[in-house]
Structures are given as C-alpha cells and as structure tokens.
Tab-separated table of C-alpha atoms in Angstrom:
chain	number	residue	atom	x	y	z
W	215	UNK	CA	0.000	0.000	0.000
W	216	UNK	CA	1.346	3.794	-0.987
W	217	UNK	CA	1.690	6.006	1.156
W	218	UNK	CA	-1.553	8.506	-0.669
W	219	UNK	CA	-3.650	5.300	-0.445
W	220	UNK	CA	-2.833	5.279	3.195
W	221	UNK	CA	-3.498	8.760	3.766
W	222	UNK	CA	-6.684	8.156	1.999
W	223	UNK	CA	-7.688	5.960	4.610
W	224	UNK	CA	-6.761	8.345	7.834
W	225	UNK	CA	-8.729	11.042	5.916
W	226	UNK	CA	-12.046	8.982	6.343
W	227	UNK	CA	-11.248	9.229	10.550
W	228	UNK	CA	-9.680	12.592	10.762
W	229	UNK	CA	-9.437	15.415	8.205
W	230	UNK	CA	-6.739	16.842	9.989
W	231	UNK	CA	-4.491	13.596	10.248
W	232	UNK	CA	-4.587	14.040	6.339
W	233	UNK	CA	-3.755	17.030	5.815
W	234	UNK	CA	-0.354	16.418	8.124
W	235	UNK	CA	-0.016	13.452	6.418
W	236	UNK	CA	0.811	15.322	2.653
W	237	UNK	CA	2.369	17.943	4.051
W	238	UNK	CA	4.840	15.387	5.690
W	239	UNK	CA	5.146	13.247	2.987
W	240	UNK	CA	6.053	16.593	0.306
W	241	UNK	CA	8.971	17.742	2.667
W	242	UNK	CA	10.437	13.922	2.224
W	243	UNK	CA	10.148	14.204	-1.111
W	244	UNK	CA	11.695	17.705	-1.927
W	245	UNK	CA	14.548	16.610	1.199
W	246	UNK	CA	14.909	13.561	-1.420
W	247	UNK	CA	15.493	15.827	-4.842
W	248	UNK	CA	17.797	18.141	-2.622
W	249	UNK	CA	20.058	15.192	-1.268
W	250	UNK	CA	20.396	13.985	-4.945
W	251	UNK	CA	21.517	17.189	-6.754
W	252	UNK	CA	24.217	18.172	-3.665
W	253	UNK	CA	26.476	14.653	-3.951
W	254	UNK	CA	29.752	15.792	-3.894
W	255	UNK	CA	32.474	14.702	-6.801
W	256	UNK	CA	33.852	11.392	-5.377
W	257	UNK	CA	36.598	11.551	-8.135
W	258	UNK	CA	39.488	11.652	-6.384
W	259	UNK	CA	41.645	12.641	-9.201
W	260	UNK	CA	39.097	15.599	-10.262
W	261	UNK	CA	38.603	16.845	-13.612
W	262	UNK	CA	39.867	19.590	-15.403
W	263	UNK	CA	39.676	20.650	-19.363
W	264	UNK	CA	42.948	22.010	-21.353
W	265	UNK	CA	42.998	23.653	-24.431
W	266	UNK	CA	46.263	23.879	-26.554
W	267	UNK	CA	47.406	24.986	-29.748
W	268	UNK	CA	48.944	21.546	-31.174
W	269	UNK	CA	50.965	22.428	-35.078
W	270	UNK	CA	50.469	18.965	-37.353
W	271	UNK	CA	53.540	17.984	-39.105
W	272	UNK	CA	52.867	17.563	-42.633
W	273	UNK	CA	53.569	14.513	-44.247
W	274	UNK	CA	56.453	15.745	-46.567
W	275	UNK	CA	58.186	16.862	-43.669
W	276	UNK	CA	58.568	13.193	-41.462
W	277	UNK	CA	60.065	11.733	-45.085
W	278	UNK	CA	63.305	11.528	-45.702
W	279	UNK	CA	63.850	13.793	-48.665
W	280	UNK	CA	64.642	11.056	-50.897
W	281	UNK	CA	61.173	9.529	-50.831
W	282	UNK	CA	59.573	8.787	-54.340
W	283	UNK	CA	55.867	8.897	-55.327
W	284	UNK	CA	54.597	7.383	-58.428
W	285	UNK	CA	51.300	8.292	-59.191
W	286	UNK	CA	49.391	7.961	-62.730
W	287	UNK	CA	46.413	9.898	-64.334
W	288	UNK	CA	44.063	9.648	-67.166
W	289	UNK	CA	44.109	12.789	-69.734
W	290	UNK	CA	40.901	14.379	-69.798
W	291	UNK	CA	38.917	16.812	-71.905
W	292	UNK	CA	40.548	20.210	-72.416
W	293	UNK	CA	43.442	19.182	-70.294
W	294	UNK	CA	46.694	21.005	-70.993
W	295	UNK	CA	50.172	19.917	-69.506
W	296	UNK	CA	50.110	21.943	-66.452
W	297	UNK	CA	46.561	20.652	-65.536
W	298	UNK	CA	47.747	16.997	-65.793
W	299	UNK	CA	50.980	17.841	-64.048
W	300	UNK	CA	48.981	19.293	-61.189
W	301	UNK	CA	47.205	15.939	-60.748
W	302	UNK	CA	49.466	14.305	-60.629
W	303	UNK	CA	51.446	16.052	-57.325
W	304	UNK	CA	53.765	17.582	-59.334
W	305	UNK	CA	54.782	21.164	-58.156
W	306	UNK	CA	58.326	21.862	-60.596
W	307	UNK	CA	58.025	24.993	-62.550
W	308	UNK	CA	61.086	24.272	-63.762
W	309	UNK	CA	60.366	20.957	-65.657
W	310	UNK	CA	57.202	22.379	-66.288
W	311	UNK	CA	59.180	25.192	-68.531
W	312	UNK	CA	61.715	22.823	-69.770
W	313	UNK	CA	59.006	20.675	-71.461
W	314	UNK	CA	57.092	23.773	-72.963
W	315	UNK	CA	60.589	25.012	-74.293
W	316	UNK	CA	62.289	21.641	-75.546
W	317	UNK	CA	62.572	21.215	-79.574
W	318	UNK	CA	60.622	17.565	-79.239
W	319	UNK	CA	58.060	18.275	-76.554
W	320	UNK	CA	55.440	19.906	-79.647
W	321	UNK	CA	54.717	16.021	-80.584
W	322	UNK	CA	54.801	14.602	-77.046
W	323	UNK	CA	51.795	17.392	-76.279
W	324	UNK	CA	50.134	16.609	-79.460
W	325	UNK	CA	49.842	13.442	-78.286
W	326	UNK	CA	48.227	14.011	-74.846
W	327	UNK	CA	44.123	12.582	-76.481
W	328	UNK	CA	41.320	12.413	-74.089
W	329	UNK	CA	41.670	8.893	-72.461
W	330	UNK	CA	45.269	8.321	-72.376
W	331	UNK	CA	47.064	7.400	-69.487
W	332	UNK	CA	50.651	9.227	-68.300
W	333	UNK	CA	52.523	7.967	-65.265
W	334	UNK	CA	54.995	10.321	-63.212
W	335	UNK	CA	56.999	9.652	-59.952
W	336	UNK	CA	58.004	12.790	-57.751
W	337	UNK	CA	59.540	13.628	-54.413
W	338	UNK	CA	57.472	13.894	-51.354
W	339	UNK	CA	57.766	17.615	-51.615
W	340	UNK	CA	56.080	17.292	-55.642
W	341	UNK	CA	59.656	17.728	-57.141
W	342	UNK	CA	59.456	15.925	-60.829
W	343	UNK	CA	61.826	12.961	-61.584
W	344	UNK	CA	60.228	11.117	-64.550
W	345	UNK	CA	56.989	11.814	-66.412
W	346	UNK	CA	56.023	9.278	-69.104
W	347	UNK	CA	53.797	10.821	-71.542
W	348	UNK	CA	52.353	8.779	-75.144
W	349	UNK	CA	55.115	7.850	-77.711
W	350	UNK	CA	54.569	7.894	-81.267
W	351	UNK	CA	53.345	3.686	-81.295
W	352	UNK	CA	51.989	1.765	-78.640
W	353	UNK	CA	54.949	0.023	-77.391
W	354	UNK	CA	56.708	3.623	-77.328
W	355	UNK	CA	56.790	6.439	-74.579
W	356	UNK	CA	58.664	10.064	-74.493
W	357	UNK	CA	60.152	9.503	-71.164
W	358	UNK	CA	61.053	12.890	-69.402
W	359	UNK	CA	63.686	12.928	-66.575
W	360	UNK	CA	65.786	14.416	-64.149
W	361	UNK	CA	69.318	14.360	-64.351
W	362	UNK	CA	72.254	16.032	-62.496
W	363	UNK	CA	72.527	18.344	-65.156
W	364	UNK	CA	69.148	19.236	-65.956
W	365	UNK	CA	66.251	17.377	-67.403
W	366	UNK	CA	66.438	14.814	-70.822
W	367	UNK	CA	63.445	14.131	-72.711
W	368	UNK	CA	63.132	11.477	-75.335
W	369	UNK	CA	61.452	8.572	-76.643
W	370	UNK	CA	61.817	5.248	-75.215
W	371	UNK	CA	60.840	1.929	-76.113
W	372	UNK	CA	58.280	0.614	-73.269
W	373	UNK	CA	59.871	-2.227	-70.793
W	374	UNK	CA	57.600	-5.539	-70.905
W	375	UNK	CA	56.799	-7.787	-69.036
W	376	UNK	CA	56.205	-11.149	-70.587
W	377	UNK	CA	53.292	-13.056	-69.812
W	378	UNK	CA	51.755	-16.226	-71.395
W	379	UNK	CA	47.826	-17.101	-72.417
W	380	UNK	CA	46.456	-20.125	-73.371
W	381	UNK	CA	42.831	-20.265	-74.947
W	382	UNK	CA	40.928	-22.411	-77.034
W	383	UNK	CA	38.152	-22.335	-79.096
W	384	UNK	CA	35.396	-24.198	-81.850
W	385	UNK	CA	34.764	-22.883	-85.017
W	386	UNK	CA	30.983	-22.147	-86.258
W	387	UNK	CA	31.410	-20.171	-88.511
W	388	UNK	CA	34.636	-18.214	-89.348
W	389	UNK	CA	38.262	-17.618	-87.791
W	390	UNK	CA	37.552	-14.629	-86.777
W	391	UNK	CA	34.634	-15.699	-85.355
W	392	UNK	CA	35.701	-17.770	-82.946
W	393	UNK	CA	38.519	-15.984	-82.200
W	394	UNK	CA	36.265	-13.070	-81.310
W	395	UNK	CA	34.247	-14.989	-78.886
W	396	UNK	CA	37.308	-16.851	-77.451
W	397	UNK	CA	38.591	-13.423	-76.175
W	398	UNK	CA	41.614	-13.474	-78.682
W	399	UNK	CA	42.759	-10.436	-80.678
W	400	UNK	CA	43.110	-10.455	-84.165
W	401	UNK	CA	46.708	-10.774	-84.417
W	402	UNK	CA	46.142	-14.042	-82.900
W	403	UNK	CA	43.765	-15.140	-85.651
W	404	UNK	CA	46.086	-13.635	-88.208
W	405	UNK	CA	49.053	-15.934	-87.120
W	406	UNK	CA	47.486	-19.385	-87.050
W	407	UNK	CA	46.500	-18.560	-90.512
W	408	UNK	CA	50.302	-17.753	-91.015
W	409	UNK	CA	51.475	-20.939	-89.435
W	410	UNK	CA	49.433	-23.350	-90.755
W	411	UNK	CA	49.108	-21.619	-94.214
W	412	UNK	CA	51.032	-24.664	-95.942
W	413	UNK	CA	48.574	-27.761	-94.296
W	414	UNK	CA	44.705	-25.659	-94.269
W	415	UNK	CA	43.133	-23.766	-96.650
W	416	UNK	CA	41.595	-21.123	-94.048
W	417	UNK	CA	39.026	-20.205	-97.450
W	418	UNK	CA	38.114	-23.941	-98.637
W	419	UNK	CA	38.938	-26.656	-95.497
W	420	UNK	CA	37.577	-25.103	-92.087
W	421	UNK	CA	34.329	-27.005	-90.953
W	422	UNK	CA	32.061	-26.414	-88.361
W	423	UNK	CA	33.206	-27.970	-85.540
W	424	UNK	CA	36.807	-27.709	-85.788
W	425	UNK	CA	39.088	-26.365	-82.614
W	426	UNK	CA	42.218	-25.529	-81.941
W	427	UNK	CA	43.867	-24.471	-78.884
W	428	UNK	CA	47.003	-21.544	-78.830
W	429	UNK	CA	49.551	-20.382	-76.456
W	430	UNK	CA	50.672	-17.092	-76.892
W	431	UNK	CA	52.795	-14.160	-75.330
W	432	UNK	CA	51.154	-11.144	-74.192
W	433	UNK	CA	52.850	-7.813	-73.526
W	434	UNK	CA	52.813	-6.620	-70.091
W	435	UNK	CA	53.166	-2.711	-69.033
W	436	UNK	CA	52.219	-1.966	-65.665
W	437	UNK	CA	49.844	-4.743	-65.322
W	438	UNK	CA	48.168	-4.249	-68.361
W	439	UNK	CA	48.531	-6.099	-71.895
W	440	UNK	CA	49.186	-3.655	-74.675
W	441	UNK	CA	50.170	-5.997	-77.252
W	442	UNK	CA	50.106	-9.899	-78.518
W	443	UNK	CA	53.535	-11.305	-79.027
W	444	UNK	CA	54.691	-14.480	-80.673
W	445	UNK	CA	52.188	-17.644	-80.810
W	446	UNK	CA	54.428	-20.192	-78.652
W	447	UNK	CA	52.492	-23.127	-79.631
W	448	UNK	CA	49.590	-23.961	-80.899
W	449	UNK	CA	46.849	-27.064	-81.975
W	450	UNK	CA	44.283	-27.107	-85.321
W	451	UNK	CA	41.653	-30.204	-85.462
W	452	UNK	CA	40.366	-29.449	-89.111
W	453	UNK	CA	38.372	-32.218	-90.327
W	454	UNK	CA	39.485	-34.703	-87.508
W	455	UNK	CA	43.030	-34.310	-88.525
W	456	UNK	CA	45.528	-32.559	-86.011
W	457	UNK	CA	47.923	-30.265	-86.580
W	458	UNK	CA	50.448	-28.936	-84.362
W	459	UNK	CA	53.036	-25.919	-84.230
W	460	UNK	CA	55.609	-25.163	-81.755
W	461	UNK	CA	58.060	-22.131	-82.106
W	462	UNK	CA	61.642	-23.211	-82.060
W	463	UNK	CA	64.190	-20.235	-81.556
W	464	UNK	CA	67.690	-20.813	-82.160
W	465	UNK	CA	68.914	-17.310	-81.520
W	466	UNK	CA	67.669	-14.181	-79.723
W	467	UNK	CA	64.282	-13.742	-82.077
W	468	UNK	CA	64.890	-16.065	-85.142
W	469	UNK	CA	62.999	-19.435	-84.880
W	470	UNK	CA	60.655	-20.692	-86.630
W	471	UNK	CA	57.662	-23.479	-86.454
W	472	UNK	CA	58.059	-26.903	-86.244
W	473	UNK	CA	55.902	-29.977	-85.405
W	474	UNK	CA	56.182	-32.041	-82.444
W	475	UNK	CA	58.091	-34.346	-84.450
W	476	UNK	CA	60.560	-31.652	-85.530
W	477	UNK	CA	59.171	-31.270	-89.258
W	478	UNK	CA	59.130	-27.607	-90.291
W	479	UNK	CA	55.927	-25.761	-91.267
W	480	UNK	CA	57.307	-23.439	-93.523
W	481	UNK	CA	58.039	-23.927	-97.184
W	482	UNK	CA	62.049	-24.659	-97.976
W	483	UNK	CA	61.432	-21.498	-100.547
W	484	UNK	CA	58.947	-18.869	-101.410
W	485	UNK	CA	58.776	-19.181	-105.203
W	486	UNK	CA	58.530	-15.536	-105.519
W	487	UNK	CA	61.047	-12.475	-104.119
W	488	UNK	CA	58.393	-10.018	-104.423
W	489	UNK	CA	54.653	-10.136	-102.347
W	490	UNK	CA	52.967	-7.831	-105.199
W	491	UNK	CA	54.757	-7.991	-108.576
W	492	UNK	CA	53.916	-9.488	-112.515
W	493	UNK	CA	56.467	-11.533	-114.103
W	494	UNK	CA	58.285	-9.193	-117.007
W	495	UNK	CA	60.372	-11.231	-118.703
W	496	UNK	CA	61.122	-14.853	-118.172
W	497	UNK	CA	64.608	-17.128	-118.320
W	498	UNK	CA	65.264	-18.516	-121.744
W	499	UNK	CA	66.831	-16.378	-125.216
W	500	UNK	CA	65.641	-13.056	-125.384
W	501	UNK	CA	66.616	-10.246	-127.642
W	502	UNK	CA	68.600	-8.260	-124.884
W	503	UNK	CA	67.601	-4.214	-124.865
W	504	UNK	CA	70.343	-2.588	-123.949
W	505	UNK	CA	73.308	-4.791	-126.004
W	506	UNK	CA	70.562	-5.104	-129.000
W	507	UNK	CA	71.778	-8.787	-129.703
W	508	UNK	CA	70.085	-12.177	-129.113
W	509	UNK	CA	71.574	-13.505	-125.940
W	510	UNK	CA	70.647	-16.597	-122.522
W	511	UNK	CA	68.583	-14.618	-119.934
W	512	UNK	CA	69.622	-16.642	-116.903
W	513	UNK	CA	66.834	-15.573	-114.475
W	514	UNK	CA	63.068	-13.722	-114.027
W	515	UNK	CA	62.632	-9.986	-114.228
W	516	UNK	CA	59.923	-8.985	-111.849
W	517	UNK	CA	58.194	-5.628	-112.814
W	518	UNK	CA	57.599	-3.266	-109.674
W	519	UNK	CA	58.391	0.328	-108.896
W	520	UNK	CA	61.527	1.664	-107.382
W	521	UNK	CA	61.792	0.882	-103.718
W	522	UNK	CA	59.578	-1.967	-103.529
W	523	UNK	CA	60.656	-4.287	-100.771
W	524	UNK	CA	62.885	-7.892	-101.982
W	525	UNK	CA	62.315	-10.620	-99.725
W	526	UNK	CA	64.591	-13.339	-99.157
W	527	UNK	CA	62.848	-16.390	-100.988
W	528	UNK	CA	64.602	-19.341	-98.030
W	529	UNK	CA	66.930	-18.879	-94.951
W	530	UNK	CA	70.581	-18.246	-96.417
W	531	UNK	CA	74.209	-16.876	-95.456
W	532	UNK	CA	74.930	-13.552	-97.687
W	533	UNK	CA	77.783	-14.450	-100.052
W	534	UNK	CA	77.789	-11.611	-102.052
W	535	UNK	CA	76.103	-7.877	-101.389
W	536	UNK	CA	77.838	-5.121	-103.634
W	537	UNK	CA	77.837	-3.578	-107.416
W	538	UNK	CA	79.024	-6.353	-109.833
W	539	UNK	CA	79.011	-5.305	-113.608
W	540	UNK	CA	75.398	-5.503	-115.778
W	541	UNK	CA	73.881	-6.235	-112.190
W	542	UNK	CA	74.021	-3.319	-111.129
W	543	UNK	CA	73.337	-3.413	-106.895
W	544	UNK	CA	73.261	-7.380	-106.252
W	545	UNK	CA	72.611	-9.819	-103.457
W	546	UNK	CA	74.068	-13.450	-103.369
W	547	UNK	CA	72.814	-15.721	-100.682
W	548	UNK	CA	74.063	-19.241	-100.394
W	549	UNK	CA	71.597	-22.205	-99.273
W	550	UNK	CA	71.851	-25.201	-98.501
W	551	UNK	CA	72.194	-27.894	-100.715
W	552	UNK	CA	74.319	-25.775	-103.114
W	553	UNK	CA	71.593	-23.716	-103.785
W	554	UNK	CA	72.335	-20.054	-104.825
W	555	UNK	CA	69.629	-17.027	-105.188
W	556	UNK	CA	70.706	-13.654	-106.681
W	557	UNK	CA	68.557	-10.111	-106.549
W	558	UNK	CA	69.666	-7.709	-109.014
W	559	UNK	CA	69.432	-4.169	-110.157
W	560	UNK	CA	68.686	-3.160	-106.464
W	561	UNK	CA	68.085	0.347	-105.523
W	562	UNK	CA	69.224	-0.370	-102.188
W	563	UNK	CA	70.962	-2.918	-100.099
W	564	UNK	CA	69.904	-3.264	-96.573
W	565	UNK	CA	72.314	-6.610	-95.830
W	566	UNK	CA	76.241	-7.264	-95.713
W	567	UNK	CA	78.162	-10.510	-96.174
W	568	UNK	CA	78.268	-13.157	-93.942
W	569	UNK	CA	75.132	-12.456	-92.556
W	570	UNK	CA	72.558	-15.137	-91.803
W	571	UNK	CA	68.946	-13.940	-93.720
W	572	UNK	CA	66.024	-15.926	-92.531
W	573	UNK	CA	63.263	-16.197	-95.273
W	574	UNK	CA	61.032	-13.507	-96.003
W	575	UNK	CA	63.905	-11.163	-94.651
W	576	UNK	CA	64.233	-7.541	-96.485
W	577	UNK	CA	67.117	-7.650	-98.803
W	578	UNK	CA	66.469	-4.327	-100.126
W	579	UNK	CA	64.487	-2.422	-102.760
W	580	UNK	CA	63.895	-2.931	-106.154
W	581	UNK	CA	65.653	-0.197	-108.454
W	582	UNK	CA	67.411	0.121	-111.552
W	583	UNK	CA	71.347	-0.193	-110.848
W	584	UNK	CA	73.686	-1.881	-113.918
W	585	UNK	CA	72.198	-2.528	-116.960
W	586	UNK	CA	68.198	-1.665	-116.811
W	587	UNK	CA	65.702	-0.102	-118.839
W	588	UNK	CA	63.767	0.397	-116.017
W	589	UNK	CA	63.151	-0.576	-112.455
W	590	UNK	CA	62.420	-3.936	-111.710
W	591	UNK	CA	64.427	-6.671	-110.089
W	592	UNK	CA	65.976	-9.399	-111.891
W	593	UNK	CA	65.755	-13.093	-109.772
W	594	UNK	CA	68.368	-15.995	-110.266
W	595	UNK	CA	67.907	-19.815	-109.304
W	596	UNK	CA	70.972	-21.466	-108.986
W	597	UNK	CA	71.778	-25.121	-108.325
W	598	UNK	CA	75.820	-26.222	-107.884
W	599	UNK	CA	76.142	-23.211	-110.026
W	600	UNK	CA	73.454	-24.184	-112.725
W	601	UNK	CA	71.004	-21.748	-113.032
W	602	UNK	CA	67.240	-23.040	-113.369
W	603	UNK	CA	63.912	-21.322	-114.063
W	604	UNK	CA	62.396	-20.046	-110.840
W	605	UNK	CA	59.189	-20.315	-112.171
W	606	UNK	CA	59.437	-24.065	-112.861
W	607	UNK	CA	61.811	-25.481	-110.372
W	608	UNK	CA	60.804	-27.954	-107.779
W	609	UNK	CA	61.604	-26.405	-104.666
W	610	UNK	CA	63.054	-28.365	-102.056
W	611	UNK	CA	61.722	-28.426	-98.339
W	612	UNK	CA	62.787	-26.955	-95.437
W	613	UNK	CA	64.770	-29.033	-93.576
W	614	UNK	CA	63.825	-31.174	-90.626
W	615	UNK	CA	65.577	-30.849	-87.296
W	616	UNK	CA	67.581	-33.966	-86.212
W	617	UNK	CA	70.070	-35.409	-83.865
W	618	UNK	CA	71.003	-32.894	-80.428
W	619	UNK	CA	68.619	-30.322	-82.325
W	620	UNK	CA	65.474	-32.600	-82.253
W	621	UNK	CA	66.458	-33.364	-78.942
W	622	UNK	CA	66.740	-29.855	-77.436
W	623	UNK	CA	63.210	-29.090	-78.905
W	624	UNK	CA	61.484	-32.330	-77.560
W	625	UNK	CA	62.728	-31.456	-74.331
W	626	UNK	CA	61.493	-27.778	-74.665
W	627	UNK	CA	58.871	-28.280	-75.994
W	628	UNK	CA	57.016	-30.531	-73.874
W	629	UNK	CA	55.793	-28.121	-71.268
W	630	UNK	CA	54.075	-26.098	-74.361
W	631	UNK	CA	52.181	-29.201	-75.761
W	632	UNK	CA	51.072	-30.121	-72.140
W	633	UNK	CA	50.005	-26.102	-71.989
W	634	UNK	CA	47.995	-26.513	-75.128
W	635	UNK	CA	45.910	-29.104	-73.479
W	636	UNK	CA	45.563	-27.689	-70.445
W	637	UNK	CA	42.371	-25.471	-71.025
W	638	UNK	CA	39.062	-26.944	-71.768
W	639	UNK	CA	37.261	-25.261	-75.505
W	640	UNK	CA	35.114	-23.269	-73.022
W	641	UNK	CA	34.333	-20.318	-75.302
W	642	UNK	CA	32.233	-21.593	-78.295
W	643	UNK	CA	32.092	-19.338	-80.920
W	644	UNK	CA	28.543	-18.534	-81.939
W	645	UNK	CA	27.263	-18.583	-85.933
W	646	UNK	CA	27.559	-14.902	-87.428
C-alpha cells in the first residue's frame, strides 16, 4: 500500500491527520530531490579541461627527402600539360618550362588525347623525376627525366613484361569468329592462318566444328597487356586431322615453327622475291635491250616500282652484297644444298656478307642499278652453279631438325604441348 492510499484511509477518521499526512510526505520528497543534486564529486583525481594549440607535421616533412611517389592519371577533356601535371602532385616549374621550351616536346603534347594514361613519380615535396607521356606507337613512350645536369626528354621503347595465355576455341562459322568470342585479338587469328598456311586452306577446309587451342605471349606494361607477341604453340583439329606448331628459336628472335616431331611448317622457298609484282620477262633467249643482240637470260625480271621491298625467298648466309658489272646493286645468298639465289638491279641494299637472312627477310628495294631499262628486279635460281627457271623449279623443303637439335626441342617443348591441353574449348564461338 502507498503512502496517498494510506493517507486516503486516515482522511475517512480525521481530516486533519490528512492534511499532516501530505504535508509530511512533500517535505520527504523535496529533502529527497535536494540530497540527490548536492552529492559531492567522489573523483578523487578531479577533472579539469585544457585547451592547446597543437601544429600537425605535414607529411612531406617526417620523409626523408629522398622519398619517391609514383602516381598515374588519365588525360581528360581540355586538359593542358600543367593541368595533368597538377594531378598528378607535381609542383616543378622548372620541368614544367623545360618541357614547354624543348625542340621535341610539340609532338609529345600533341599526343596528350582524351583517355590516355601518363605515369609520373616525384619527391614527397612534388619535385618531378620522370613523367612518361604517349610515344609515337603503342609500345613507345617520351620519357622525361631528371638528371644532375638538368632534365632529358626522349622517346623510349616501353619495358615488358612477358606473360603467357592459353585459350581455345570451336569454329561455327569463321576464324575470326571464334577468335572473337574466345577473347583473342586479331593478331592471334592472323598468325594461325600464317602458321598453318602450308597444311589448311583457311578459305576452302575449315568445318564447323573444328578447334584448336594456342599459347601465346602477351605484352605486359604496368599490369596491363598492350600488345600480342609471338604464338608459342599452338593445336588445329580441321576435319578430324591434327595439326600442331611449336616455335623453335635458335637465336635471340629467329625461330621458326616446327611440329612435335621436328618437321618444319614453312616452305624450304617462297617461289617468288616479291609479295605484289607481274612476271616481265622470263629465263630462256631473249633479244637483250640494252646490247641489242640475241643472248641466254639466266633468271626472271619482276616488274615493280623503285623501292619496292625484296624478300629473301629461303633462310641463307649472304655471299655476295655489292655492285658487280650488268647487275648493277646485287645480293648473293648461299643455301643449302648448293643452292644459290641472286637479286639484281637493287636500288638499295639493306644486308652485308656473312650475314645469316632468314626467309622472307628484307634484302632491299627494287631499283634500276647496272644494266636496266627500267626498275624492276631481276631473280636468279641457282643449283651447284646451274642456273634453273624459278618459275618451274621444284623447290626443295625446309629441312627437318635432327640429332642434339630434335632433342633440345622435344625437351622444350614438352611443357608447351602439355600447356595446349591444359584449357578446356570453353568459349564456343557462336554462328555470325
């Protein structure tokens, strides 16, 4: 029972006992209020609030002055050098004006398109070191730096890192198709057609349902690819028969394709020196031009104009690159076999002797040197110093690789055929 409720109950036998009662019972209450609000602080430490003026260090100041930033950026709309240079940290007016005044920074800022990416490591304090802003190609940059004597700028070639990428793939419809759909770039496509150009007709032979599976290199630059390189190995199923190509290199980027047996891929010659040309005049007694007498015309002229590219026709050793009578500018290259190949009336030779020429190589440029009417090259087939027609001979293939070759290539090349089969065909190219 409360104490009102009690109170209640005195009221009904005296008033005045009520009355007392309350009056009582609101002095309690109020004492009550009073005795909370007058505790005293049992703290025996006490309390007390400080106020001081603390400085913060900046960050460039507790690094030793040494320190280097890298920090990259993406060119934007209406951006000029000094906006992207502020972005990126960099306070230097002094590289800033060096790279307005230098003779080649014009086509480094042309250069700076919406999108583009430039990279640029500094000192704590914002002081430049480098600045990498687009080259002229993709695997190029115009580097800018700081040197002890002031700042160089000048293009670069980019530093890679190699990665490789296995995929594989069904045809449905095309190549390219599949290709597409697999996630492979076009230069990937492009070189299986290369490499297996002498077993499928890529026009006539691929079928619905054939596959293939490729290794290749990709170009790494900061973490990201900017470019295919070389196809390392790779597998065609047309029509239910395999094929299979594995790069061989026998010096610092020269190789070239060979099966898993060691067979090359590639034809022993090309019958032509010349990708684009019409045959002019062909080997056999001809009424010569310039001499005006009947007299053996020991090779094919090949019509094209001056400074057309000559291609070595098979892998050689230059025996002979120099001006030699009615030849005019000539190139000699010794196979083997005792096969001999001369390039005449050259505009331009772009080889010396002794050097090894892999085929398709640049041997220089058609012209009209020695005794010519008019540009166009003149091509000699030579066997143990008989010359043949080019046009007719049977051309020998490329030679197999044997012995402590074969055996090198087995060895190598056995993590690349276990690569090709490594990856399931899990991108199916759809029908265009």
């Amino acid at each position: 029972m409360n104490i009102v409720t009690r109170l209640r109950d005195l009221q009904m036998f005296n008033p005045a006992f009520f009355w007392a009662g309350i009056a009582a019972a609101g002095v309690s209450l109020f004492g009550m209020v009073t005795a909370v609000a007058v505790i005293p602080n049992t703290d025996p430490i006490g309390q007390k609030t400080i106020v001081e003026q603390l400085s913060i260090t900046p960050t460039a100041e507790i690094l030793p002055e040494d320190a280097t930033f890298f920090r990259e950026e993406r060119i934007q709309r209406g951006d000029t050098l000094a906006s992207v240079m502020s972005r990126l940290g960099i306070n230097d007016e002094e590289a800033l004006n060096f790279v307005r005044e230098a003779p080649n920074s014009r086509a480094a800022l042309r250069r700076l398109v919406t999108g583009q990416t430039v990279y640029a490591s500094t000192t704590a304090f914002g002081k430049l070191l480098s600045l990498e802003l687009p080259g002229s190609s993709n695997d190029r940059i115009m580097l800018l730096e700081r040197r002890s004597n002031g700042f160089k700028l000048g293009e670069t070639t980019l530093a890679y890192d190699v990665r490789t990428q296995t995929k594989a793939a069904e045809i449905r419809s095309s190549l390219f198709g599949a290709t597409d759909d697999a996630g492979l770039p076009d230069s990937v496509a492009t070189g299986l057609a290369e490499i297996f150009d002498s077993e499928i007709d890529f026009h006539r032979d691929l079928r619905k349902g054939d596959r293939f599976h490729v290794v290749y290199e990709v170009m790494m630059n900061r973490g990201l690819p900017i470019k295919t390189g070389r196809i390392l190995a790779a597998e065609f199923i047309n029509g239910g028969r395999r094929h299979t190509a594995i790069w061989n290199e026998y010096s610092r980027g020269k190789g070239a394709y060979y099966t898993a047996e060691g067979k090359s891929l590639k034809r022993g010659f090309l019958r032509s020196p010349l990708e684009f040309s019409r045959v002019t005049s062909g080997m056999g007694m001809r009424f010569h031009p310039i001499l005006g007498s009947w007299k053996q015309h020991n090779g094919v002229d090949y019509g094209a104009p001056t400074g057309t590219r000559v291609r070595a026709t098979a892998d050689g050793t230059v025996e002979f690159a120099g001006r030699q009578n009615g030849y005019g500018n000539i190139v000699v290259l010794q196979h083997s076999g005792g096969i001999e190949t001369a390039y005449a009336h050259l505009s331009r030779i772009d080889v010396r002797a002794g050097q090894h020429i892999q085929q398709n190589d640049s041997l220089g440029a058609v012209g009209a040197t020695g005794a010519a009417t008019g540009p166009h090259l003149h091509y000699e087939f030579r066997v143990a110093g008989v010359h043949k027609d080019p046009l007719t001979v049977s051309l020998p293939e490329a030679l197999p690789l044997m012995g402590s070759q074969l055996a090198a290539f087995q060895q190598r090349s056995a993590a690349l055929l276990a690569e090709l089969n490594s990856v399931p065909i899990s991108q199916i190219a759809r029908a265009e």
